[in-house]
XYZ file of C-alpha atoms in Angstrom:
399
model
C 111.455 88.049 54.557
C 110.535 86.163 57.470
C 112.030 83.570 59.215
C 111.600 80.812 61.916
C 115.402 79.747 63.194
C 114.475 76.446 65.295
C 117.424 75.573 68.239
C 118.459 73.205 70.011
C 119.356 75.108 72.860
C 118.352 78.490 74.292
C 120.254 81.381 72.624
C 120.199 83.786 75.864
C 122.057 84.215 77.934
C 125.062 83.562 75.646
C 127.068 81.659 78.015
C 128.807 79.477 76.268
C 130.206 78.339 72.231
C 126.725 77.257 70.776
C 124.212 79.752 72.306
C 127.042 82.668 71.592
C 126.804 81.450 67.843
C 122.904 80.729 67.937
C 122.418 84.300 69.858
C 124.466 86.031 67.288
C 122.958 84.934 64.119
C 119.537 86.411 65.442
C 121.018 89.673 66.425
C 122.309 89.724 62.612
C 119.268 88.770 61.059
C 117.531 91.610 63.114
C 119.872 93.699 61.853
C 118.798 93.256 58.939
C 115.287 94.075 59.132
C 114.161 89.929 59.360
C 110.735 88.906 60.745
C 112.509 86.260 63.263
C 111.335 84.188 65.003
C 112.575 81.564 67.414
C 111.424 78.232 68.789
C 113.935 76.554 70.996
C 114.181 73.731 73.118
C 114.946 74.573 76.633
C 116.928 71.676 78.060
C 117.691 70.451 81.071
C 120.873 70.603 81.554
C 121.476 74.313 79.532
C 118.489 75.504 81.223
C 117.606 79.203 81.146
C 114.603 80.879 82.492
C 112.615 82.804 80.190
C 112.397 85.817 82.292
C 116.330 86.280 81.947
C 115.957 87.065 79.077
C 115.307 90.698 78.173
C 111.590 91.633 76.730
C 113.219 93.484 73.739
C 115.036 90.075 72.287
C 111.646 88.300 73.044
C 109.794 90.300 71.332
C 111.729 91.210 68.399
C 112.088 87.251 67.637
C 108.631 86.130 68.602
C 110.324 84.322 71.290
C 109.264 81.002 72.070
C 110.905 77.613 73.815
C 109.937 73.760 75.069
C 111.180 73.295 78.433
C 113.111 69.005 78.024
C 115.877 67.027 79.018
C 117.916 65.538 76.863
C 120.003 63.991 79.183
C 121.751 60.718 78.136
C 120.777 57.525 80.257
C 121.712 54.091 79.896
C 118.445 52.488 79.350
C 117.991 55.847 76.115
C 121.161 54.741 74.892
C 120.724 50.709 74.697
C 116.624 51.164 72.658
C 118.572 52.610 70.154
C 122.086 50.703 70.469
C 120.839 47.636 67.459
C 118.566 50.412 65.273
C 119.210 52.696 62.579
C 118.384 55.931 65.266
C 121.449 57.931 66.491
C 121.147 57.870 70.557
C 123.195 61.869 70.063
C 120.161 62.800 67.682
C 116.933 60.824 69.201
C 117.726 62.714 72.979
C 116.694 66.212 70.610
C 113.342 64.973 69.515
C 110.215 65.093 71.195
C 106.549 64.565 70.118
C 104.893 67.326 71.940
C 107.915 69.677 70.601
C 107.078 68.528 67.359
C 102.650 69.199 67.846
C 103.949 72.675 69.164
C 106.038 73.050 66.165
C 103.309 72.270 63.542
C 101.214 74.632 65.325
C 103.576 77.220 64.626
C 104.700 75.947 61.385
C 100.519 76.276 60.338
C 100.319 79.424 61.802
C 103.394 81.413 59.830
C 103.948 81.496 56.356
C 107.814 80.880 56.319
C 110.483 81.747 53.710
C 112.984 80.666 55.760
C 113.475 77.367 58.106
C 116.998 77.290 59.546
C 117.821 74.490 61.820
C 120.484 75.396 64.178
C 122.845 72.511 64.350
C 122.184 68.529 63.206
C 120.506 67.825 66.016
C 117.042 69.462 64.895
C 117.234 67.776 61.663
C 114.846 64.844 63.092
C 111.821 67.506 62.481
C 113.016 68.155 58.479
C 110.332 65.621 57.546
C 107.631 67.077 59.513
C 108.567 70.476 58.482
C 108.313 69.122 54.487
C 105.108 68.202 54.791
C 103.074 70.892 56.336
C 105.504 73.784 54.715
C 107.112 75.120 51.419
C 109.576 77.426 53.270
C 113.133 75.992 52.166
C 114.910 74.558 54.817
C 118.502 75.432 55.593
C 120.990 73.514 57.786
C 123.385 75.838 59.662
C 126.036 73.608 60.640
C 127.825 74.595 63.441
C 130.335 72.150 62.647
C 130.113 68.781 61.063
C 128.838 66.635 63.802
C 130.400 62.940 63.025
C 134.350 64.311 62.759
C 134.306 65.753 65.967
C 132.711 61.832 67.334
C 135.489 59.994 65.119
C 138.263 62.329 66.439
C 137.259 61.842 69.951
C 137.530 57.821 69.821
C 141.112 58.670 68.997
C 141.479 60.163 72.500
C 139.396 57.362 74.362
C 140.881 54.665 76.203
C 138.240 53.029 77.348
C 137.965 49.540 75.257
C 133.975 49.528 75.441
C 133.420 53.191 75.210
C 135.511 53.244 71.808
C 133.128 50.279 70.422
C 129.781 52.633 71.525
C 131.332 55.359 70.004
C 132.609 53.660 66.559
C 129.015 52.251 66.503
C 127.287 55.678 67.288
C 129.428 58.243 64.654
C 128.963 55.354 61.689
C 125.146 55.581 62.340
C 125.605 59.848 62.584
C 128.096 59.762 60.024
C 125.100 58.593 58.120
C 122.573 60.653 59.190
C 124.630 63.740 58.905
C 125.493 63.277 55.103
C 121.520 62.521 54.117
C 120.970 65.565 55.892
C 123.560 67.779 53.985
C 121.314 66.403 50.593
C 118.146 66.661 51.895
C 117.762 70.403 53.144
C 117.530 73.147 50.794
C 121.053 74.806 51.505
C 123.509 74.836 54.533
C 125.122 77.122 56.744
C 128.154 76.252 57.277
C 130.326 78.557 59.965
C 133.786 77.955 58.516
C 135.274 77.389 55.075
C 136.976 74.131 56.215
C 133.653 72.270 56.810
C 131.999 73.739 53.667
C 134.588 72.675 51.647
C 134.349 68.906 53.442
C 130.452 69.168 53.022
C 130.726 69.685 49.422
C 132.686 66.952 48.754
C 129.375 64.844 49.800
C 127.070 67.254 47.822
C 125.254 69.454 45.315
C 123.036 71.469 47.933
C 124.299 75.350 47.768
C 125.961 76.563 50.911
C 127.179 79.713 51.838
C 130.236 80.046 54.693
C 128.993 82.711 57.247
C 131.291 83.228 60.285
C 129.807 83.805 63.611
C 130.016 87.406 63.826
C 129.704 89.515 66.788
C 129.371 93.620 67.426
C 133.164 94.231 68.441
C 132.236 97.676 70.366
C 130.824 95.256 72.592
C 134.331 94.176 73.546
C 135.785 96.367 76.199
C 139.353 96.339 76.388
C 140.106 97.992 79.332
C 142.148 95.624 81.054
C 141.627 94.951 85.174
C 145.382 92.731 85.385
C 148.716 93.952 85.204
C 150.140 93.412 81.660
C 153.276 91.817 84.046
C 151.049 89.269 86.301
C 151.806 86.294 84.354
C 148.884 84.148 83.791
C 147.971 81.759 80.999
C 143.753 80.773 81.070
C 141.893 77.981 79.078
C 137.842 79.313 79.112
C 134.845 76.811 78.173
C 132.440 74.427 79.045
C 134.353 72.085 80.639
C 131.013 69.469 80.557
C 132.412 69.261 76.880
C 134.226 66.109 76.582
C 136.601 68.293 73.747
C 137.490 70.772 76.572
C 138.307 68.609 79.303
C 140.866 66.671 76.583
C 142.157 69.576 75.778
C 142.620 70.585 79.448
C 144.424 67.340 79.899
C 147.115 67.223 77.226
C 147.748 70.753 78.931
C 148.220 69.543 82.400
C 150.013 66.349 81.190
C 152.210 67.481 78.277
C 153.577 71.350 78.796
C 151.802 72.930 82.173
C 155.268 71.341 84.188
C 157.816 72.106 81.480
C 155.985 75.624 81.580
C 156.075 76.204 84.941
C 160.007 75.433 85.132
C 160.157 78.170 82.996
C 158.415 80.663 84.416
C 157.848 79.635 88.227
C 156.057 82.562 88.927
C 152.675 81.645 86.203
C 149.140 81.257 86.977
C 146.967 78.567 85.254
C 143.107 79.677 85.034
C 140.390 77.299 83.969
C 137.659 78.934 83.825
C 133.930 78.263 82.445
C 130.913 76.020 83.530
C 130.474 73.049 84.898
C 133.757 71.944 86.176
C 134.582 68.450 86.958
C 136.030 67.905 90.650
C 138.730 66.255 89.328
C 140.800 69.689 88.747
C 139.468 70.956 91.723
C 141.142 68.485 93.447
C 144.064 68.775 92.313
C 147.034 69.797 94.876
C 148.923 72.619 92.671
C 148.843 75.995 94.089
C 149.619 78.078 90.759
C 146.720 76.098 89.273
C 142.864 78.434 89.903
C 139.647 77.505 89.017
C 136.891 79.794 88.289
C 133.497 78.270 87.881
C 130.344 79.715 87.313
C 131.413 82.982 85.113
C 128.752 85.436 84.789
C 130.479 87.799 82.956
C 133.092 86.457 80.141
C 134.730 89.758 80.414
C 136.188 89.697 83.153
C 138.450 86.318 82.829
C 139.312 88.239 79.324
C 140.360 91.091 80.664
C 141.712 89.551 84.442
C 144.470 87.150 82.657
C 147.214 87.549 79.943
C 147.187 84.493 77.357
C 144.934 82.118 76.432
C 145.653 78.399 75.953
C 143.349 76.599 72.933
C 145.164 73.003 73.362
C 141.916 71.073 71.565
C 143.119 68.033 70.075
C 138.912 66.939 68.221
C 136.464 68.842 67.572
C 134.828 70.418 64.501
C 133.485 73.782 63.278
C 134.291 77.315 64.920
C 135.756 77.593 68.757
C 133.371 80.679 69.512
C 135.825 81.060 72.232
C 138.545 82.065 69.813
C 136.142 84.898 68.351
C 135.570 86.069 71.984
C 139.272 86.217 72.287
C 140.293 87.795 69.278
C 137.522 90.313 69.806
C 139.151 91.383 73.198
C 142.543 91.614 71.589
C 143.931 88.113 73.403
C 147.319 86.831 72.840
C 146.498 82.962 71.618
C 148.134 79.976 71.467
C 146.355 77.303 69.917
C 146.576 74.135 68.340
C 145.679 73.592 64.650
C 142.585 72.051 65.453
C 141.533 74.522 68.086
C 141.946 77.428 65.808
C 140.421 75.592 62.484
C 137.621 77.975 60.947
C 139.945 81.388 62.068
C 141.433 82.921 58.502
C 143.949 83.551 60.998
C 147.501 84.932 59.589
C 149.851 82.288 62.138
C 152.491 83.578 63.836
C 150.455 86.797 63.103
C 147.232 87.537 64.639
C 147.561 83.885 66.379
C 150.215 81.190 67.502
C 150.080 78.040 66.103
C 151.295 74.953 67.642
C 151.880 71.050 66.324
C 152.908 69.485 69.143
C 153.172 69.214 73.449
C 157.006 70.477 72.822
C 156.148 73.365 70.253
C 153.087 74.286 72.187
C 155.308 74.643 75.460
C 157.583 76.416 74.076
C 155.681 79.061 72.194
C 153.880 79.985 75.752
C 157.075 80.138 77.547
C 158.129 82.383 74.854
C 155.214 84.976 75.066
C 155.242 84.754 79.129
C 158.837 86.339 78.969
C 158.896 89.370 75.722
C 156.038 91.070 76.563
C 156.613 92.777 73.364
C 155.861 89.760 71.033
C 152.695 89.809 73.415
C 151.282 93.186 73.139
C 152.461 93.143 69.196
C 149.892 89.651 68.969
C 147.038 91.285 70.830
C 146.734 94.460 68.699
C 146.905 91.680 65.744
C 144.243 89.544 66.912
C 142.482 93.139 67.620
C 142.575 94.543 64.192
C 141.696 90.956 62.998
C 138.590 90.753 64.844
C 137.557 94.430 63.035
C 137.867 93.732 60.306
C 136.665 89.996 59.799
C 134.241 89.205 62.761
C 131.970 92.009 62.722
C 128.381 90.524 62.614
C 126.291 92.701 60.235
C 128.361 92.694 57.088
C 128.051 88.783 57.762
C 124.543 88.498 58.412
C 124.238 91.086 55.039
C 125.470 88.111 52.639
C 123.569 85.710 54.429
C 120.697 87.359 53.865
C 121.813 88.314 50.511
C 121.643 84.376 49.717
C 118.264 83.638 51.229
C 116.969 85.868 48.673
C 118.459 84.224 46.144
C 117.776 81.194 47.296
C 113.513 81.513 47.480
C 113.524 83.563 44.644
């Protein structure tokens, strides 16, 4: 089987949620002896030099990348404001990428064209025009739900009005895409249920799997050196909302009960406003090159996400590293962990603070939660069985 994987960002190095999801999918397909071809946008915002990519991965994926600037501009937003086009999607459409994609589609005969996320769906008409491959949308999340939730957290009136207009257009385009493609591969059962309410398109839920053996449990930190950490790309709005909420609603309560605790904000593109906070118990760890360092150094992972959809890849990593995790319900969407056993879920700020404090004070509970998290990952997040089931779905789709 020959598959073309069209991506909205370069998958290697896999250093944020979506690139990890794309990269692990690629590895899963390769493990099933798929003739895989990757054609990806290489965005200015998340630019990845091709010489950083291992030659073995480039060869096994027939890797091709196209440099593009998708950064939002005032003029770009204004151009689509009073049209049916969504600026969120049009930023990822480029006529030169279209030409190169046309050449790829004419040179090779693909069985499946897999689009990594909604932002690549503007190329569907071109794909349908040139080839007869089945088009699959891999839905990393339900995009318009992210923005609808974000609007609820937005204070600015003008920004709220603009986002309402854009999210309405995005929803229309997304629901149309669900019915236009030949199949949908959601990452979570919750997103799958939502999508099935709007279309009859065949679907198969495939979690973002991983190679569990790659996650070393050796800890470089003292188990009793109490620390909390939030890990994620801080240029993603839901992550900023999450950290802001935690700092304003939970952090002071936690420090009052556990004065020697540290809170680490780790990830890429951390805004200066966090670095300027006058709090000696707050640690900024930016531009992390090896995520294992963060998971192994610090104790309790907090995921206070208030908006978003899909699967939090950092939770997947946290489970694989056997971390004690406290999350909001939204933060843990898409992962069928048992609350209270594999992960702690909190409904509000008081509950979130209380659960974190409890784990900080009770090393035995923390250790049990860590063991259960790792066991869950071993039994539910292994990449090869997930990829095997997906390929079986694809074989049935093209038969």
